[in-house]
Short mmCIF file of C-alpha atoms and ligand atoms in Angstrom, two decimals:
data_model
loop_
_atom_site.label_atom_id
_atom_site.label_comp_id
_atom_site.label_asym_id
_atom_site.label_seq_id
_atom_site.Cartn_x
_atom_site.Cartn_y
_atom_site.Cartn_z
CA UNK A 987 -0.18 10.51 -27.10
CA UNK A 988 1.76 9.67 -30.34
CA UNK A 989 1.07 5.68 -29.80
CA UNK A 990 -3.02 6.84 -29.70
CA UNK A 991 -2.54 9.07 -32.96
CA UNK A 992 -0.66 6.03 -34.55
CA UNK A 993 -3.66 3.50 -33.36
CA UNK A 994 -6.36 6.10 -34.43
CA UNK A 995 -4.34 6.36 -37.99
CA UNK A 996 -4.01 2.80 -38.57
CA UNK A 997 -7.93 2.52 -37.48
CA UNK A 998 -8.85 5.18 -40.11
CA UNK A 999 -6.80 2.97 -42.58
CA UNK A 1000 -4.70 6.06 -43.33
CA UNK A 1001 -0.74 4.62 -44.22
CA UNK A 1002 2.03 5.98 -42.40
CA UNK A 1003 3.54 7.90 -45.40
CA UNK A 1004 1.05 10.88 -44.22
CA UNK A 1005 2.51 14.65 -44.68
CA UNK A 1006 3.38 15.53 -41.33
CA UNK A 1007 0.72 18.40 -41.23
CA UNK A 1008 -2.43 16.08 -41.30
CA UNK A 1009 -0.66 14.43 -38.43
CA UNK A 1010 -0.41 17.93 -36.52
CA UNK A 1011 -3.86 18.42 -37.34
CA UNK A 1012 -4.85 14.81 -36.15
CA UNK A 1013 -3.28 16.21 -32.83
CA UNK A 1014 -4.33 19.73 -32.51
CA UNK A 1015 -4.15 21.48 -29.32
CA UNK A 1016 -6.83 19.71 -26.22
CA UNK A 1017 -7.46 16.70 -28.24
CA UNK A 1018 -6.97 13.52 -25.72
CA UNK A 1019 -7.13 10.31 -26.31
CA UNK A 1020 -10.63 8.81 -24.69
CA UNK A 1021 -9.05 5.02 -24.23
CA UNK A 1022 -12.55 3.44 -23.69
CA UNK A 1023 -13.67 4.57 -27.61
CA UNK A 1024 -11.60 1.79 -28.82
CA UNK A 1025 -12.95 -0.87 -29.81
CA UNK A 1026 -10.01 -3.46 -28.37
CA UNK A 1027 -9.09 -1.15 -24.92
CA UNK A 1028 -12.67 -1.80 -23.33
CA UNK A 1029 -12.93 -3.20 -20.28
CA UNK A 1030 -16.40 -1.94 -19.79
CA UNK A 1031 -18.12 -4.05 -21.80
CA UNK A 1032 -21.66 -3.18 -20.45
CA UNK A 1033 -22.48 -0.16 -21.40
CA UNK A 1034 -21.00 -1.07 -25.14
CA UNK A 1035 -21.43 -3.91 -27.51
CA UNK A 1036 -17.67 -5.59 -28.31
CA UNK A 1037 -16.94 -5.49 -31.86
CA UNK A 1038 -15.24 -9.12 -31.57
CA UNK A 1039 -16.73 -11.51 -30.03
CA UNK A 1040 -14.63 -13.65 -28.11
CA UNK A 1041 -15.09 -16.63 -25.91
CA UNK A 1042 -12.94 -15.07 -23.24
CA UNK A 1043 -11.86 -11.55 -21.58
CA UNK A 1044 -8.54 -9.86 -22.59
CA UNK A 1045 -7.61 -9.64 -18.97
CA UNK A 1046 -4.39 -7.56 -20.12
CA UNK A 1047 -6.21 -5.02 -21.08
CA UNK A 1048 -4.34 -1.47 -19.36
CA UNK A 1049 -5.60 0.49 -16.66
CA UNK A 1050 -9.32 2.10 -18.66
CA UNK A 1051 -9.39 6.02 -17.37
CA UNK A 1052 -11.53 5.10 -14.67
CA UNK A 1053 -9.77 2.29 -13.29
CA UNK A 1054 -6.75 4.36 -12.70
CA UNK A 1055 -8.97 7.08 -10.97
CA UNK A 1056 -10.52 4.94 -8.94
CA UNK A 1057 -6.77 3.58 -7.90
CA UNK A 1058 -5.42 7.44 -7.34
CA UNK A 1059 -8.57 8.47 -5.00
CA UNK A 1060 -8.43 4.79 -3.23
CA UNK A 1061 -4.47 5.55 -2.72
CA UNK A 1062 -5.29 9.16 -1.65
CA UNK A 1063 -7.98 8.15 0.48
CA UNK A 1064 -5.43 6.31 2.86
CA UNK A 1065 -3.39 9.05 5.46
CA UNK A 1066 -0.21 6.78 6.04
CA UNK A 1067 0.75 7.21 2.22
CA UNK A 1068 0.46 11.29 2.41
CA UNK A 1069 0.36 11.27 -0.84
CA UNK A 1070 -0.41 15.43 -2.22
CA UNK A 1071 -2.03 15.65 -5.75
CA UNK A 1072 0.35 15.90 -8.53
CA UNK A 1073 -0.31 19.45 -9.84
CA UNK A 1074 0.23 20.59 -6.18
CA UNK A 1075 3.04 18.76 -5.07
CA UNK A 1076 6.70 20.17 -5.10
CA UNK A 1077 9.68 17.95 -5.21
CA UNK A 1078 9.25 16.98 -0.98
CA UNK A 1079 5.99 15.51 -1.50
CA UNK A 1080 5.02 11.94 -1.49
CA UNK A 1081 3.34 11.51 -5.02
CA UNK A 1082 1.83 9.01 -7.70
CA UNK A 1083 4.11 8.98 -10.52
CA UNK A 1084 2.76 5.53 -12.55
CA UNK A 1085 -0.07 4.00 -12.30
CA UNK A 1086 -0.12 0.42 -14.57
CA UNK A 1087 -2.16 -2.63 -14.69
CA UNK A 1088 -0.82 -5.75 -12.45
CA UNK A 1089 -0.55 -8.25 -15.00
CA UNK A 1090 -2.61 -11.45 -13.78
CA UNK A 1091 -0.22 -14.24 -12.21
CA UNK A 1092 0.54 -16.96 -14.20
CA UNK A 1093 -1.90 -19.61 -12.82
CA UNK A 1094 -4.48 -17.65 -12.63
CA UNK A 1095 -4.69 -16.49 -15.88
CA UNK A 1096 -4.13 -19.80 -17.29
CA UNK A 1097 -7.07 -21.00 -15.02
CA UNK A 1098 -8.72 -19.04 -16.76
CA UNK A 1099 -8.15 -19.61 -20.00
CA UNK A 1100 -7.48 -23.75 -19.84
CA UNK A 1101 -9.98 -24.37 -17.24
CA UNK A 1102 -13.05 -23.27 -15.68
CA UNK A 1103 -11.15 -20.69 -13.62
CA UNK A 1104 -12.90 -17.48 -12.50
CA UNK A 1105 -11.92 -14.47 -14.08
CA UNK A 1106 -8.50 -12.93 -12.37
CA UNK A 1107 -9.11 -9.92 -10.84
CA UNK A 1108 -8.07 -7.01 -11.89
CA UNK A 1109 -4.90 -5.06 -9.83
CA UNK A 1110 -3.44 -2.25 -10.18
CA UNK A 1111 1.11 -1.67 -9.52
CA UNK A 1112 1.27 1.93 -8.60
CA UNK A 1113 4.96 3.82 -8.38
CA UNK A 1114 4.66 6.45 -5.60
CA UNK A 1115 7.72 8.38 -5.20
CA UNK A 1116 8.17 9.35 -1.41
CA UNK A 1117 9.97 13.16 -0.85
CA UNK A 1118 8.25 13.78 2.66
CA UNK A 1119 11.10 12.29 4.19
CA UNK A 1120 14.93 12.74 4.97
CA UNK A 1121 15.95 10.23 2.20
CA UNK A 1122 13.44 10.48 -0.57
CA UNK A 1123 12.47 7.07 -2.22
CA UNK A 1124 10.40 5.64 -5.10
CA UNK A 1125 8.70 2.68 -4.49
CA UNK A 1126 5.77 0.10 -6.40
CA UNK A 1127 2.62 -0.51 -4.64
CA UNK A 1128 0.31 -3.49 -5.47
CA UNK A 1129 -3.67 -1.96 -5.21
CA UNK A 1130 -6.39 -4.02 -5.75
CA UNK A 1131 -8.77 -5.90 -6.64
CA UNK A 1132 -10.44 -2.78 -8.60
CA UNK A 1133 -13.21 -1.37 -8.74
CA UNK A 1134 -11.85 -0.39 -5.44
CA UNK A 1135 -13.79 -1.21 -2.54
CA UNK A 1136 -13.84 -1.10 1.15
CA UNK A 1137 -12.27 -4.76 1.04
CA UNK A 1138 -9.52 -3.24 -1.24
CA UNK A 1139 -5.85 -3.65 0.03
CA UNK A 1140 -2.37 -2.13 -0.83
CA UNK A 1141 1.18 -3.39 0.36
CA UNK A 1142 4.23 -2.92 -1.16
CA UNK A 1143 5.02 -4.84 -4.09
CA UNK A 1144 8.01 -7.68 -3.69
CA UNK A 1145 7.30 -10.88 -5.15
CA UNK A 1146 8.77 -9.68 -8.61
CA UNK A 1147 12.44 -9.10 -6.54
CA UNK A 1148 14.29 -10.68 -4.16
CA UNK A 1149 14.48 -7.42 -2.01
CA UNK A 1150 12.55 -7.14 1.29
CA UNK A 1151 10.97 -4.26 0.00
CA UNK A 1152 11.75 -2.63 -3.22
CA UNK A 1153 12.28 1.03 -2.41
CA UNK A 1154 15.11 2.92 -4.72
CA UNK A 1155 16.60 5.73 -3.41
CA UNK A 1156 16.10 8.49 -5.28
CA UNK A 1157 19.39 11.03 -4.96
CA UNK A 1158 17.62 13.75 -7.18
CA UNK A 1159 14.71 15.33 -5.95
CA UNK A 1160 15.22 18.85 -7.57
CA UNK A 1161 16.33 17.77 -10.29
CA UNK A 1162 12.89 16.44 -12.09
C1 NAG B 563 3.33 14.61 4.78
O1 NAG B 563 3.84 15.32 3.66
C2 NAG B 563 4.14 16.68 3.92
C3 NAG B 563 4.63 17.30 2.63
O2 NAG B 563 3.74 17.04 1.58
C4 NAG B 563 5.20 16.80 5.00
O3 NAG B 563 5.44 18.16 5.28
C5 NAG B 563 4.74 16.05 6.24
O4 NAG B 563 5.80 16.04 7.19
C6 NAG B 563 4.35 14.63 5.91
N1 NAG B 563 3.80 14.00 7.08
C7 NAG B 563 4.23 12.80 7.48
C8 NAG B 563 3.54 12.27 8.70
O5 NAG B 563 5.08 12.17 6.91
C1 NAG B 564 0.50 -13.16 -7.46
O1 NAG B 564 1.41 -14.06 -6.84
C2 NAG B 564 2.12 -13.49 -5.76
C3 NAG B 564 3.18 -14.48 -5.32
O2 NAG B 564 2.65 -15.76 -5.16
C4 NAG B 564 1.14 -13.13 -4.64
O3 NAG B 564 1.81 -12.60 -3.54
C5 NAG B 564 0.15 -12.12 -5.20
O4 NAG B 564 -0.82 -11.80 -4.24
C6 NAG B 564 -0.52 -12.62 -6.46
N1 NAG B 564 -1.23 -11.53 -7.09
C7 NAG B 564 -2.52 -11.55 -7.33
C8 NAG B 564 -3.09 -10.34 -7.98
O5 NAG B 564 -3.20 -12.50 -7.05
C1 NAG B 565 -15.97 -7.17 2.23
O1 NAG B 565 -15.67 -8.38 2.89
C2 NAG B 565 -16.69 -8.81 3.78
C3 NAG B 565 -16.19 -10.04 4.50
O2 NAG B 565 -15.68 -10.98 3.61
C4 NAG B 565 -17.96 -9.08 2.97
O3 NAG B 565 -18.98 -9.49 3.84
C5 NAG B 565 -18.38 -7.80 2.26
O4 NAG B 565 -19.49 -8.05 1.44
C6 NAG B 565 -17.24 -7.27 1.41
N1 NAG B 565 -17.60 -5.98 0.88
C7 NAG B 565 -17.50 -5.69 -0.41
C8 NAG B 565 -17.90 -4.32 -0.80
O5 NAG B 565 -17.10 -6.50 -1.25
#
């Protein structure tokens, strides 16, 4: 919230020596930040014209308000994650906590950008935290590619550690 009041200020050209009530006001009560209005967070670039034209993608753009829907209902859609919505879930629930954009490896973004490389996909790192279960854990899943289809996959994500599978206990479930 306060990093999308700071963009939107620094769009509007307004300096950061503001009163603090035009900043309350800025953030009065049911505004939300709509990511896709800004110019630079688009990843939708059909349905609106860019406002800088550039000869490639920014394929680190994060997760557009869609994107992570589409990743929530894909991971909800599959039974052996049980996940339960977040605003119904107590703390022995398996739930999404995070859900971030998979930066692009390495080669393949430089393929990309050096070469004649297709366009990475995009993929999503979701943190589920799992309560259903004796000892509760939190753990990253890799989703992807999105838009989500019936080709998607998800597997727990390891290649950034050296563990077998990164799951981290988590030794206070009523405390959060
Ligand atoms: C699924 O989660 C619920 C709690 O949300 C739990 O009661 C149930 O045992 C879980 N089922 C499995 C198969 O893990
Ligand atoms: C990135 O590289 C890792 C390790 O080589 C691989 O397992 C993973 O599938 C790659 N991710 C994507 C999105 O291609
Ligand atoms: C899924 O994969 C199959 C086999 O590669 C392909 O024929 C099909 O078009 C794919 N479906 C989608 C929605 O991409």
């Amino acid at each position: 919230m306060w990093s999308y009041s700071l963009i939107l200020l620094a769009l509007l050209g307004v300096s950061s020596a503001i009163p603090q009530p035009k900043i309350s006001a800025l953030r009065r009560p049911g505004w939300r930040p709509h990511r896709r209005q800004l110019p630079f967070d688009s990843t939708d670039t059909s349905s609106s014209s860019p406002t800088v034209l550039a000869p490639k993608d920014n394929i680190w753009n994060s997760l557009s308000n869609d994107e992570a829907a589409d990743v929530i209902a894909f991971l909800h859609s599959k039974n052996d994650l049980n996940l339960t919505a977040q605003e119904d879930a107590g703390s022995w629930d398996n739930t999404i906590m995070v859900v971030d954009l998979l930066p692009p490896n390495k080669t393949d973004a430089l393929n990309y950008f050096d070469g004649d490389g297709d366009k990475p996909e995009r993929w999503a790192i979701a943190s589920l935290l799992f309560g259903a279960t004796e000892e509760p854990y939190a753990q990253d899943w890799v989703v992807g590619p999105i838009p989500t289809t019936e080709n998607s996959t998800y597997y727990p994500y390891t290649f950034g550690t050296h563990a077998h599978e990164a799951k981290i206990r988590s030794y206070d479930m009523d405390g959060h």
